[in-house]
Every structure is written in C-alpha cells, then in structure tokens.
C-alpha cells in the first residue's frame, strides 16, 4: 500500500474546526533540552530529517487528508502506564502538540518522522501490535469494514536512562518492514520509520544513524548499533504492559464486558467462599484489603442514573463515570462505588481497607479511577 492524499476542507475552516475541538487552556512549559533541540518549532525540526520529497499536508489554503494511518498503523501511538494517550485535540489530553512529516523519498519510498510534546514528563511505551480502521475518504463507506495491522519486534537496541529512553524495533505491516526508531527525552517523543529495502539491514541502520546525526538527537545507542544488534530478540521488555483484567464474560461476544486495573496491584482473586460475583484481596502490613463486585438491575437510563449522583465523589475515565461513598467503621474504611453498565444494569464495587493504610487506599481508589465498560 502506498501513501496518497486528497484535498477537502478549506484551510481556514479546518483550522477553526480544530481550534473549536481542542478547548485547550493548559500552559505548556518548555524544558531547556527540548527547546534547544527543536528550536521550539517541532515541525521545522522534523524537516531536518535526511529525506526528500515531502508529501504536502496543506495546499492552497485547504486541508489535506492522507491515508498515512492505514499505511502506518503504528505511527505516533503511545501508551502511558494505564492506557493509550488521547490525541492532542481531545479534552484534558496529556499531549500538548503532535507533528508529522510524511515523505515519498525517491530512494526510500513512503516513510514518516513524527514527534509529540507532553505537558508533563511521564514515561510512555509502544505496544507490540496496532490496528487501524480503513478511511472512508479513501475507500468509500465500506472502508470501515477493513482494518490494517502492524506488529512490532524488539531488538537488542534498547535503553532506559534517567534523562531519556530509546529502542529500535522491526515493524511489519501490509507486507513491508521498517526499522522503527523510538526516543523519549523528557516531554519530547520522537519516531522515525526507515523502510527495509532489498533486505538491506545495514542500509536501513546507516540511514537511521544519519537521522540521529542530522537531527542532532545524538542517541548513543543508535550510533553504536550494529547489524547483529538488530536481530529479533523474541523478548517484550519495553512494550506496554496491559494492567487491566476482564470480568463478566458476554454470552454473545465471548468477550469481557468490564475491565478493572488490577494487574499492577497486589489485589489477587479471592480463594474459597467470597461475597459478590468477583472478589479480590490482599493482606497489607496493617490488615486485609478486599474489593468485590456485584451486577444489579436498574430502571434508570444512564443519563438519569448519573444525574442523580452528580453531587457524590467520583471519577471519570473516558465515558465511564464512577461514584462512591465510604465511611470509617472502627479501624476499617468501608465503601461502595457504582457505575452504569448498559441495558439497565449497573455495577457495585464494595471495598474495605484499614483506615490507617494510605497505600491500601491508593490501591483501591486506583481501581475505582480506571474502569473500562464495553457498552456495545
């Protein structure tokens, strides 16, 4: 598959639409290293990459739509410890700015360099596989029935330092392979995809090293890398680790309808008899911590259900709203949280933890804060 593009919306209208969608009010602060590297102009910095024949993404005051996401399903997609980072134009996104330069290089073919700036310096990860739905603007209304997949393979070139982290991956999609360079330096995220031409691994590596030099990244691991370092290791040390566990298997889809962020906590499935449908617990240094779930019916629609609880304490994660009440009884805190499921059902989460155990409170509320509900 090759990259192509179409011009659609007049640029001024498109810009207004993007501005209206962003609603950004947060202030971004440049760190000294990123400001020096990019000159505070990320798009122009990306254009210092040693490639030619940039694919225009604006033309004659009109926005240009490309099928780059179909060609590169892995492009510019990052996860923090919990989930995928939402795009910069979404509300409360941790991403301040995203920029991509696409090339149809005479020698290397279709490729990209992309960068993002985060409001805060938080570690991000790539996943080992990606999927992108087809674009109706290129394939018509039936395009949404198509999907484009990419897989990533770890190489021996990987490092995590206090100041930066980096890794080189092989990525495969639509019968093509790319040497993918990933770098995070504080708030700056950067990726470059160098196509593998005629199985010339050394050529791809040398081009990546040229990117490293020309863009003044000066990543030691890229500079020192040898062809023997690019053999697939079969490991998954640097990829995002999914912290969610599914519960309530749907009889129609055979998929879990609810996911709780449990895998990165000390909570384990309760053994023996327990209350509720699913129960999880652990023993802290100060006592037992328990959380269990019960699915219940309601005659309320979701909007009414949530409106009735709007004054309660709670959390919002994506489209999921969780409301909770808790109180101390003796040396224990006992609480009940609720969140709407679908089809006039809601989920109750009952929990207890020692009143003096702040870590236990953090564990329990970490689960309440991130609950995935699959409503369709």
mmCIF file of C-alpha atoms in Angstrom:
data_model
loop_
_atom_site.group_PDB
_atom_site.id
_atom_site.type_symbol
_atom_site.label_atom_id
_atom_site.label_comp_id
_atom_site.label_asym_id
_atom_site.label_seq_id
_atom_site.Cartn_x
_atom_site.Cartn_y
_atom_site.Cartn_z
ATOM 1 C CA UNK A 1 0.000 0.000 0.000
ATOM 2 C CA UNK A 2 1.305 3.454 -0.933
ATOM 3 C CA UNK A 3 0.521 6.792 0.645
ATOM 4 C CA UNK A 4 -1.903 9.040 -1.184
ATOM 5 C CA UNK A 5 -3.805 12.172 -0.306
ATOM 6 C CA UNK A 6 -6.916 14.173 -1.087
ATOM 7 C CA UNK A 7 -7.721 17.829 -0.518
ATOM 8 C CA UNK A 8 -11.008 18.571 1.168
ATOM 9 C CA UNK A 9 -11.786 21.318 3.658
ATOM 10 C CA UNK A 10 -10.604 24.904 3.072
ATOM 11 C CA UNK A 11 -7.735 25.528 5.471
ATOM 12 C CA UNK A 12 -9.301 28.402 7.352
ATOM 13 C CA UNK A 13 -12.451 26.389 8.095
ATOM 14 C CA UNK A 14 -10.413 23.346 9.024
ATOM 15 C CA UNK A 15 -8.268 25.367 11.375
ATOM 16 C CA UNK A 16 -11.354 26.772 13.057
ATOM 17 C CA UNK A 17 -12.784 23.279 13.449
ATOM 18 C CA UNK A 18 -9.578 22.018 15.030
ATOM 19 C CA UNK A 19 -9.425 25.027 17.326
ATOM 20 C CA UNK A 20 -13.041 24.541 18.377
ATOM 21 C CA UNK A 21 -12.369 20.892 19.181
ATOM 22 C CA UNK A 22 -9.238 21.495 21.216
ATOM 23 C CA UNK A 23 -10.549 23.711 24.020
ATOM 24 C CA UNK A 24 -7.022 23.856 25.425
ATOM 25 C CA UNK A 25 -6.340 26.083 28.404
ATOM 26 C CA UNK A 26 -3.292 24.397 29.941
ATOM 27 C CA UNK A 27 0.042 26.132 29.648
ATOM 28 C CA UNK A 28 2.990 24.265 28.176
ATOM 29 C CA UNK A 29 6.453 24.823 29.629
ATOM 30 C CA UNK A 30 9.498 24.093 27.513
ATOM 31 C CA UNK A 31 12.363 22.260 29.140
ATOM 32 C CA UNK A 32 15.798 23.540 28.202
ATOM 33 C CA UNK A 33 16.922 20.419 26.327
ATOM 34 C CA UNK A 34 13.804 20.124 24.136
ATOM 35 C CA UNK A 35 13.781 23.843 23.371
ATOM 36 C CA UNK A 36 17.417 23.714 22.283
ATOM 37 C CA UNK A 37 16.942 20.593 20.144
ATOM 38 C CA UNK A 38 13.788 21.719 18.306
ATOM 39 C CA UNK A 39 14.252 25.477 18.370
ATOM 40 C CA UNK A 40 10.692 25.499 19.732
ATOM 41 C CA UNK A 41 9.463 24.707 16.221
ATOM 42 C CA UNK A 42 8.813 20.971 16.104
ATOM 43 C CA UNK A 43 7.543 20.839 12.504
ATOM 44 C CA UNK A 44 10.608 22.617 11.134
ATOM 45 C CA UNK A 45 12.886 20.419 13.240
ATOM 46 C CA UNK A 46 11.286 17.303 11.745
ATOM 47 C CA UNK A 47 12.080 18.668 8.294
ATOM 48 C CA UNK A 48 15.801 18.471 9.085
ATOM 49 C CA UNK A 49 15.495 14.679 8.674
ATOM 50 C CA UNK A 50 17.686 13.480 5.760
ATOM 51 C CA UNK A 51 14.848 12.597 3.383
ATOM 52 C CA UNK A 52 13.337 14.334 0.371
ATOM 53 C CA UNK A 53 10.023 14.757 -1.445
ATOM 54 C CA UNK A 54 7.766 15.682 1.446
ATOM 55 C CA UNK A 55 4.109 14.773 0.972
ATOM 56 C CA UNK A 56 2.172 18.018 1.344
ATOM 57 C CA UNK A 57 -0.437 18.042 4.105
ATOM 58 C CA UNK A 58 -1.716 21.531 3.298
ATOM 59 C CA UNK A 59 -2.270 23.028 -0.140
ATOM 60 C CA UNK A 60 -3.738 26.271 -1.434
ATOM 61 C CA UNK A 61 -5.445 27.089 1.871
ATOM 62 C CA UNK A 62 -7.030 23.673 2.031
ATOM 63 C CA UNK A 63 -6.593 20.835 4.479
ATOM 64 C CA UNK A 64 -5.158 17.630 3.032
ATOM 65 C CA UNK A 65 -6.236 14.192 4.207
ATOM 66 C CA UNK A 66 -3.840 11.288 3.710
ATOM 67 C CA UNK A 67 -4.156 7.538 4.209
ATOM 68 C CA UNK A 68 -0.965 7.531 6.288
ATOM 69 C CA UNK A 69 -2.708 5.882 9.241
ATOM 70 C CA UNK A 70 -3.585 2.938 7.021
ATOM 71 C CA UNK A 71 -0.051 2.685 5.645
ATOM 72 C CA UNK A 72 1.492 3.130 9.106
ATOM 73 C CA UNK A 73 -0.980 1.832 11.743
ATOM 74 C CA UNK A 74 1.757 2.212 14.373
ATOM 75 C CA UNK A 75 2.525 5.889 13.688
ATOM 76 C CA UNK A 76 2.617 8.183 16.713
ATOM 77 C CA UNK A 77 0.615 5.967 19.057
ATOM 78 C CA UNK A 78 1.795 5.874 22.648
ATOM 79 C CA UNK A 79 0.626 4.449 25.957
ATOM 80 C CA UNK A 80 1.323 5.651 29.447
ATOM 81 C CA UNK A 81 1.233 3.112 32.283
ATOM 82 C CA UNK A 82 -2.585 2.941 32.103
ATOM 83 C CA UNK A 83 -3.819 3.352 28.546
ATOM 84 C CA UNK A 84 -3.303 4.901 25.117
ATOM 85 C CA UNK A 85 -2.628 8.628 25.149
ATOM 86 C CA UNK A 86 -5.546 10.506 23.557
ATOM 87 C CA UNK A 87 -4.852 12.877 20.656
ATOM 88 C CA UNK A 88 -3.755 16.415 21.457
ATOM 89 C CA UNK A 89 -7.045 17.974 20.329
ATOM 90 C CA UNK A 90 -9.117 15.990 22.827
ATOM 91 C CA UNK A 91 -10.160 17.440 26.152
ATOM 92 C CA UNK A 92 -7.676 17.021 29.016
ATOM 93 C CA UNK A 93 -5.167 15.248 26.783
ATOM 94 C CA UNK A 94 -1.647 14.958 28.268
ATOM 95 C CA UNK A 95 -0.345 15.711 24.750
ATOM 96 C CA UNK A 96 0.338 19.376 24.017
ATOM 97 C CA UNK A 97 1.362 19.115 20.362
ATOM 98 C CA UNK A 98 1.700 16.458 17.659
ATOM 99 C CA UNK A 99 3.503 16.929 14.361
ATOM 100 C CA UNK A 100 4.260 14.544 11.477
ATOM 101 C CA UNK A 101 6.195 14.969 8.250
ATOM 102 C CA UNK A 102 5.463 12.395 5.544
ATOM 103 C CA UNK A 103 7.908 11.606 2.766
ATOM 104 C CA UNK A 104 7.752 9.765 -0.543
ATOM 105 C CA UNK A 105 11.501 9.624 -0.825
ATOM 106 C CA UNK A 106 12.852 8.687 -4.304
ATOM 107 C CA UNK A 107 15.168 6.097 -2.770
ATOM 108 C CA UNK A 108 13.407 5.008 0.428
ATOM 109 C CA UNK A 109 9.767 5.279 -0.544
ATOM 110 C CA UNK A 110 6.937 6.042 1.892
ATOM 111 C CA UNK A 111 8.077 6.922 5.413
ATOM 112 C CA UNK A 112 7.487 9.357 8.253
ATOM 113 C CA UNK A 113 9.105 11.260 11.074
ATOM 114 C CA UNK A 114 6.816 12.271 13.916
ATOM 115 C CA UNK A 115 7.096 13.999 17.268
ATOM 116 C CA UNK A 116 4.878 14.904 20.193
ATOM 117 C CA UNK A 117 5.235 17.161 23.201
ATOM 118 C CA UNK A 118 3.749 16.191 26.563
ATOM 119 C CA UNK A 119 2.588 18.642 29.191
ATOM 120 C CA UNK A 120 4.342 16.565 31.842
ATOM 121 C CA UNK A 121 7.367 14.296 31.777
ATOM 122 C CA UNK A 122 5.685 10.891 32.090
ATOM 123 C CA UNK A 123 7.101 7.671 30.691
ATOM 124 C CA UNK A 124 5.377 6.321 27.592
ATOM 125 C CA UNK A 125 5.505 2.941 25.854
ATOM 126 C CA UNK A 126 4.831 1.415 22.458
ATOM 127 C CA UNK A 127 2.650 -1.668 22.064
ATOM 128 C CA UNK A 128 3.633 -4.834 20.240
ATOM 129 C CA UNK A 129 0.727 -4.597 17.788
ATOM 130 C CA UNK A 130 -1.600 -1.990 16.313
ATOM 131 C CA UNK A 131 -4.748 -1.922 14.226
ATOM 132 C CA UNK A 132 -6.313 0.914 12.230
ATOM 133 C CA UNK A 133 -9.761 1.008 10.594
ATOM 134 C CA UNK A 134 -9.994 1.980 6.937
ATOM 135 C CA UNK A 135 -10.613 5.616 5.995
ATOM 136 C CA UNK A 136 -13.963 6.249 4.202
ATOM 137 C CA UNK A 137 -12.403 9.240 2.448
ATOM 138 C CA UNK A 138 -10.187 6.840 0.501
ATOM 139 C CA UNK A 139 -12.104 3.565 0.398
ATOM 140 C CA UNK A 140 -15.698 4.717 0.477
ATOM 141 C CA UNK A 141 -18.298 3.846 3.100
ATOM 142 C CA UNK A 142 -17.231 0.186 3.178
ATOM 143 C CA UNK A 143 -13.710 1.174 4.255
ATOM 144 C CA UNK A 144 -14.737 0.996 7.914
ATOM 145 C CA UNK A 145 -15.113 -2.752 7.430
ATOM 146 C CA UNK A 146 -11.410 -3.017 6.583
ATOM 147 C CA UNK A 147 -8.574 -2.954 9.075
ATOM 148 C CA UNK A 148 -4.821 -2.520 8.763
ATOM 149 C CA UNK A 149 -2.482 -4.212 11.195
ATOM 150 C CA UNK A 150 1.122 -3.781 12.298
ATOM 151 C CA UNK A 151 3.330 -5.831 14.584
ATOM 152 C CA UNK A 152 6.491 -4.739 16.376
ATOM 153 C CA UNK A 153 9.514 -6.867 17.242
ATOM 154 C CA UNK A 154 12.059 -5.902 19.859
ATOM 155 C CA UNK A 155 15.766 -5.752 19.018
ATOM 156 C CA UNK A 156 18.742 -5.670 21.360
ATOM 157 C CA UNK A 157 18.952 -1.876 20.986
ATOM 158 C CA UNK A 158 17.023 -0.600 23.992
ATOM 159 C CA UNK A 159 17.921 1.579 26.938
ATOM 160 C CA UNK A 160 16.268 3.431 29.779
ATOM 161 C CA UNK A 161 18.091 6.292 31.462
ATOM 162 C CA UNK A 162 17.006 8.994 33.860
ATOM 163 C CA UNK A 163 17.124 11.597 31.090
ATOM 164 C CA UNK A 164 15.868 9.540 28.153
ATOM 165 C CA UNK A 165 14.731 6.136 26.880
ATOM 166 C CA UNK A 166 15.070 4.637 23.432
ATOM 167 C CA UNK A 167 14.568 1.452 21.427
ATOM 168 C CA UNK A 168 14.830 0.144 17.876
ATOM 169 C CA UNK A 169 12.114 -2.163 16.580
ATOM 170 C CA UNK A 170 11.269 -4.041 13.431
ATOM 171 C CA UNK A 171 7.711 -3.329 12.426
ATOM 172 C CA UNK A 172 5.756 -5.216 9.767
ATOM 173 C CA UNK A 173 2.598 -4.081 8.006
ATOM 174 C CA UNK A 174 0.973 -4.762 4.625
ATOM 175 C CA UNK A 175 3.882 -6.936 3.531
ATOM 176 C CA UNK A 176 6.502 -4.264 4.229
ATOM 177 C CA UNK A 177 9.075 -3.950 7.014
ATOM 178 C CA UNK A 178 10.507 -0.842 8.655
ATOM 179 C CA UNK A 179 13.264 -0.122 11.138
ATOM 180 C CA UNK A 180 11.415 1.973 13.709
ATOM 181 C CA UNK A 181 13.419 4.270 15.943
ATOM 182 C CA UNK A 182 11.706 5.435 19.126
ATOM 183 C CA UNK A 183 13.052 8.062 21.531
ATOM 184 C CA UNK A 184 11.677 9.852 24.571
ATOM 185 C CA UNK A 185 13.643 12.694 26.083
ATOM 186 C CA UNK A 186 11.554 14.131 28.903
ATOM 187 C CA UNK A 187 8.469 15.721 27.354
ATOM 188 C CA UNK A 188 9.586 15.027 23.771
ATOM 189 C CA UNK A 189 8.508 11.866 21.933
ATOM 190 C CA UNK A 190 10.047 11.029 18.555
ATOM 191 C CA UNK A 191 9.685 8.256 15.972
ATOM 192 C CA UNK A 192 11.163 7.601 12.549
ATOM 193 C CA UNK A 193 10.306 4.686 10.236
ATOM 194 C CA UNK A 194 13.062 3.689 7.787
ATOM 195 C CA UNK A 195 11.841 1.190 5.156
ATOM 196 C CA UNK A 196 13.796 -2.028 4.745
ATOM 197 C CA UNK A 197 14.784 -2.065 1.072
ATOM 198 C CA UNK A 198 16.006 -5.273 -0.606
ATOM 199 C CA UNK A 199 16.652 -6.834 2.823
ATOM 200 C CA UNK A 200 19.496 -4.349 3.299
ATOM 201 C CA UNK A 201 19.560 -4.148 7.101
ATOM 202 C CA UNK A 202 22.883 -2.299 7.100
ATOM 203 C CA UNK A 203 21.500 0.314 4.708
ATOM 204 C CA UNK A 204 18.457 0.925 6.926
ATOM 205 C CA UNK A 205 20.664 1.135 10.010
ATOM 206 C CA UNK A 206 23.050 3.586 8.372
ATOM 207 C CA UNK A 207 20.117 5.783 7.353
ATOM 208 C CA UNK A 208 18.832 5.723 10.916
ATOM 209 C CA UNK A 209 22.268 6.802 12.118
ATOM 210 C CA UNK A 210 22.152 9.660 9.599
ATOM 211 C CA UNK A 211 18.806 10.728 11.096
ATOM 212 C CA UNK A 212 20.426 10.630 14.530
ATOM 213 C CA UNK A 213 23.214 12.944 13.368
ATOM 214 C CA UNK A 214 21.285 15.325 11.104
ATOM 215 C CA UNK A 215 18.518 15.921 13.639
ATOM 216 C CA UNK A 216 21.100 16.305 16.454
ATOM 217 C CA UNK A 217 19.443 13.648 18.567
ATOM 218 C CA UNK A 218 22.865 12.209 19.399
ATOM 219 C CA UNK A 219 21.449 8.985 20.824
ATOM 220 C CA UNK A 220 24.473 6.839 21.788
ATOM 221 C CA UNK A 221 22.579 3.550 21.409
ATOM 222 C CA UNK A 222 21.686 4.394 17.792
ATOM 223 C CA UNK A 223 25.226 5.436 16.982
ATOM 224 C CA UNK A 224 26.781 2.275 18.471
ATOM 225 C CA UNK A 225 24.227 -0.141 16.994
ATOM 226 C CA UNK A 226 25.496 -2.894 14.691
ATOM 227 C CA UNK A 227 23.577 -5.144 12.321
ATOM 228 C CA UNK A 228 23.952 -8.026 14.774
ATOM 229 C CA UNK A 229 22.056 -5.937 17.364
ATOM 230 C CA UNK A 230 19.014 -5.808 15.097
ATOM 231 C CA UNK A 231 18.173 -9.500 15.223
ATOM 232 C CA UNK A 232 14.724 -10.058 16.724
ATOM 233 C CA UNK A 233 15.266 -10.952 20.383
ATOM 234 C CA UNK A 234 11.873 -12.579 20.960
ATOM 235 C CA UNK A 235 11.516 -10.526 24.177
ATOM 236 C CA UNK A 236 8.872 -7.971 25.152
ATOM 237 C CA UNK A 237 10.701 -5.990 27.818
ATOM 238 C CA UNK A 238 9.993 -2.474 26.550
ATOM 239 C CA UNK A 239 6.376 -2.824 25.419
ATOM 240 C CA UNK A 240 3.357 -1.535 27.318
ATOM 241 C CA UNK A 241 2.071 -3.990 29.913
ATOM 242 C CA UNK A 242 -1.741 -4.075 29.959
ATOM 243 C CA UNK A 243 -2.776 -3.536 33.618
ATOM 244 C CA UNK A 244 -6.453 -4.455 33.070
ATOM 245 C CA UNK A 245 -8.220 -7.706 33.911
ATOM 246 C CA UNK A 246 -11.558 -8.575 32.324
ATOM 247 C CA UNK A 247 -14.648 -9.721 34.243
ATOM 248 C CA UNK A 248 -18.248 -10.570 33.258
ATOM 249 C CA UNK A 249 -17.925 -12.577 30.062
ATOM 250 C CA UNK A 250 -20.585 -11.689 27.488
ATOM 251 C CA UNK A 251 -22.502 -14.752 26.214
ATOM 252 C CA UNK A 252 -22.996 -13.007 22.857
ATOM 253 C CA UNK A 253 -19.452 -11.876 22.098
ATOM 254 C CA UNK A 254 -17.411 -14.161 24.407
ATOM 255 C CA UNK A 255 -15.551 -11.011 25.500
ATOM 256 C CA UNK A 256 -15.380 -9.416 28.937
ATOM 257 C CA UNK A 257 -17.791 -6.518 29.384
ATOM 258 C CA UNK A 258 -15.847 -4.882 32.237
ATOM 259 C CA UNK A 259 -12.121 -4.401 32.811
ATOM 260 C CA UNK A 260 -10.541 -3.423 36.132
ATOM 261 C CA UNK A 261 -6.973 -2.133 36.517
ATOM 262 C CA UNK A 262 -5.786 -4.965 38.762
ATOM 263 C CA UNK A 263 -2.665 -6.469 37.209
ATOM 264 C CA UNK A 264 -0.343 -3.782 38.577
ATOM 265 C CA UNK A 265 -1.774 -4.020 42.107
ATOM 266 C CA UNK A 266 -1.324 -6.529 44.959
ATOM 267 C CA UNK A 267 -5.020 -7.468 44.669
ATOM 268 C CA UNK A 268 -5.453 -11.134 43.721
ATOM 269 C CA UNK A 269 -8.548 -13.264 43.147
ATOM 270 C CA UNK A 270 -10.046 -14.350 46.484
ATOM 271 C CA UNK A 271 -9.756 -18.025 47.332
ATOM 272 C CA UNK A 272 -12.556 -20.011 48.941
ATOM 273 C CA UNK A 273 -16.001 -18.539 49.611
ATOM 274 C CA UNK A 274 -16.452 -14.820 48.973
ATOM 275 C CA UNK A 275 -19.135 -12.163 48.612
ATOM 276 C CA UNK A 276 -20.164 -10.822 45.221
ATOM 277 C CA UNK A 277 -19.622 -12.031 41.662
ATOM 278 C CA UNK A 278 -15.878 -11.392 41.610
ATOM 279 C CA UNK A 279 -13.691 -10.763 44.648
ATOM 280 C CA UNK A 280 -10.080 -9.625 45.038
ATOM 281 C CA UNK A 281 -7.984 -9.180 48.168
ATOM 282 C CA UNK A 282 -4.558 -8.989 49.765
ATOM 283 C CA UNK A 283 -3.043 -8.610 53.208
ATOM 284 C CA UNK A 284 -1.154 -5.402 53.838
ATOM 285 C CA UNK A 285 1.072 -4.786 56.836
ATOM 286 C CA UNK A 286 -1.933 -3.180 58.561
ATOM 287 C CA UNK A 287 -4.702 -5.628 57.672
ATOM 288 C CA UNK A 288 -6.863 -7.139 54.969
ATOM 289 C CA UNK A 289 -7.899 -5.258 51.833
ATOM 290 C CA UNK A 290 -10.936 -6.544 49.909
ATOM 291 C CA UNK A 291 -12.771 -5.400 46.786
ATOM 292 C CA UNK A 292 -15.684 -7.282 45.227
ATOM 293 C CA UNK A 293 -18.242 -6.601 42.505
ATOM 294 C CA UNK A 294 -21.979 -7.168 42.118
ATOM 295 C CA UNK A 295 -24.001 -6.569 38.951
ATOM 296 C CA UNK A 296 -27.507 -5.207 39.552
ATOM 297 C CA UNK A 297 -30.577 -4.100 37.603
ATOM 298 C CA UNK A 298 -31.986 -0.583 37.478
ATOM 299 C CA UNK A 299 -34.984 1.043 35.840
ATOM 300 C CA UNK A 300 -32.949 4.188 35.134
ATOM 301 C CA UNK A 301 -31.357 5.266 31.881
ATOM 302 C CA UNK A 302 -27.659 6.118 32.145
ATOM 303 C CA UNK A 303 -28.130 9.894 31.988
ATOM 304 C CA UNK A 304 -30.670 9.811 34.833
ATOM 305 C CA UNK A 305 -28.582 7.351 36.837
ATOM 306 C CA UNK A 306 -25.570 9.659 36.649
ATOM 307 C CA UNK A 307 -27.541 12.858 37.209
ATOM 308 C CA UNK A 308 -28.940 11.514 40.473
ATOM 309 C CA UNK A 309 -25.381 11.032 41.767
ATOM 310 C CA UNK A 310 -23.713 14.143 40.384
ATOM 311 C CA UNK A 311 -23.067 15.540 43.868
ATOM 312 C CA UNK A 312 -21.240 12.397 45.042
ATOM 313 C CA UNK A 313 -17.491 11.967 44.990
ATOM 314 C CA UNK A 314 -16.329 10.136 41.898
ATOM 315 C CA UNK A 315 -14.037 9.645 38.919
ATOM 316 C CA UNK A 316 -14.403 9.972 35.154
ATOM 317 C CA UNK A 317 -12.351 7.792 32.833
ATOM 318 C CA UNK A 318 -13.249 8.204 29.176
ATOM 319 C CA UNK A 319 -17.043 7.834 29.056
ATOM 320 C CA UNK A 320 -17.201 5.907 32.341
ATOM 321 C CA UNK A 321 -18.384 7.715 35.453
ATOM 322 C CA UNK A 322 -17.850 6.136 38.874
ATOM 323 C CA UNK A 323 -19.481 7.431 42.054
ATOM 324 C CA UNK A 324 -18.526 6.311 45.544
ATOM 325 C CA UNK A 325 -19.419 6.714 49.215
ATOM 326 C CA UNK A 326 -17.289 5.497 52.093
ATOM 327 C CA UNK A 327 -17.118 5.800 55.861
ATOM 328 C CA UNK A 328 -14.936 4.599 58.709
ATOM 329 C CA UNK A 329 -16.249 1.840 60.939
ATOM 330 C CA UNK A 330 -13.839 1.098 63.770
ATOM 331 C CA UNK A 331 -10.397 0.607 62.297
ATOM 332 C CA UNK A 332 -11.771 -0.088 58.794
ATOM 333 C CA UNK A 333 -12.929 2.097 55.920
ATOM 334 C CA UNK A 334 -15.915 0.629 54.087
ATOM 335 C CA UNK A 335 -17.148 1.929 50.765
ATOM 336 C CA UNK A 336 -19.457 1.282 47.848
ATOM 337 C CA UNK A 337 -18.892 2.580 44.328
ATOM 338 C CA UNK A 338 -21.321 2.357 41.411
ATOM 339 C CA UNK A 339 -21.002 2.779 37.653
ATOM 340 C CA UNK A 340 -23.570 2.293 34.893
ATOM 341 C CA UNK A 341 -23.072 -0.674 32.586
ATOM 342 C CA UNK A 342 -25.717 -0.986 29.834
ATOM 343 C CA UNK A 343 -29.200 -2.354 29.235
ATOM 344 C CA UNK A 344 -30.476 -1.054 32.589
ATOM 345 C CA UNK A 345 -27.708 -2.641 34.626
ATOM 346 C CA UNK A 346 -25.074 -1.120 36.878
ATOM 347 C CA UNK A 347 -22.025 -2.355 38.762
ATOM 348 C CA UNK A 348 -21.487 -2.085 42.501
ATOM 349 C CA UNK A 349 -17.942 -2.287 43.861
ATOM 350 C CA UNK A 350 -17.744 -2.961 47.609
ATOM 351 C CA UNK A 351 -14.419 -2.448 49.348
ATOM 352 C CA UNK A 352 -12.768 -2.345 52.747
ATOM 353 C CA UNK A 353 -9.270 -1.378 53.827
ATOM 354 C CA UNK A 354 -7.511 -0.435 57.100
ATOM 355 C CA UNK A 355 -8.247 3.187 57.966
ATOM 356 C CA UNK A 356 -4.585 3.997 58.660
ATOM 357 C CA UNK A 357 -3.265 2.349 55.490
ATOM 358 C CA UNK A 358 -2.756 5.081 52.888
ATOM 359 C CA UNK A 359 -1.186 2.674 50.417
ATOM 360 C CA UNK A 360 -4.258 0.429 50.567
ATOM 361 C CA UNK A 361 -6.487 3.438 49.945
ATOM 362 C CA UNK A 362 -4.346 4.315 46.922
ATOM 363 C CA UNK A 363 -4.639 0.755 45.586
ATOM 364 C CA UNK A 364 -8.433 0.657 45.948
ATOM 365 C CA UNK A 365 -9.015 4.107 44.502
ATOM 366 C CA UNK A 366 -6.593 3.318 41.692
ATOM 367 C CA UNK A 367 -9.026 0.579 40.670
ATOM 368 C CA UNK A 368 -12.081 2.862 41.006
ATOM 369 C CA UNK A 369 -10.402 5.592 38.972
ATOM 370 C CA UNK A 370 -9.847 3.392 35.907
ATOM 371 C CA UNK A 371 -12.758 1.141 34.941
ATOM 372 C CA UNK A 372 -13.414 0.161 31.348
ATOM 373 C CA UNK A 373 -17.040 -0.533 30.425
ATOM 374 C CA UNK A 374 -17.784 -2.004 26.984
ATOM 375 C CA UNK A 375 -21.277 -0.811 26.224
ATOM 376 C CA UNK A 376 -21.694 -2.111 22.679
#
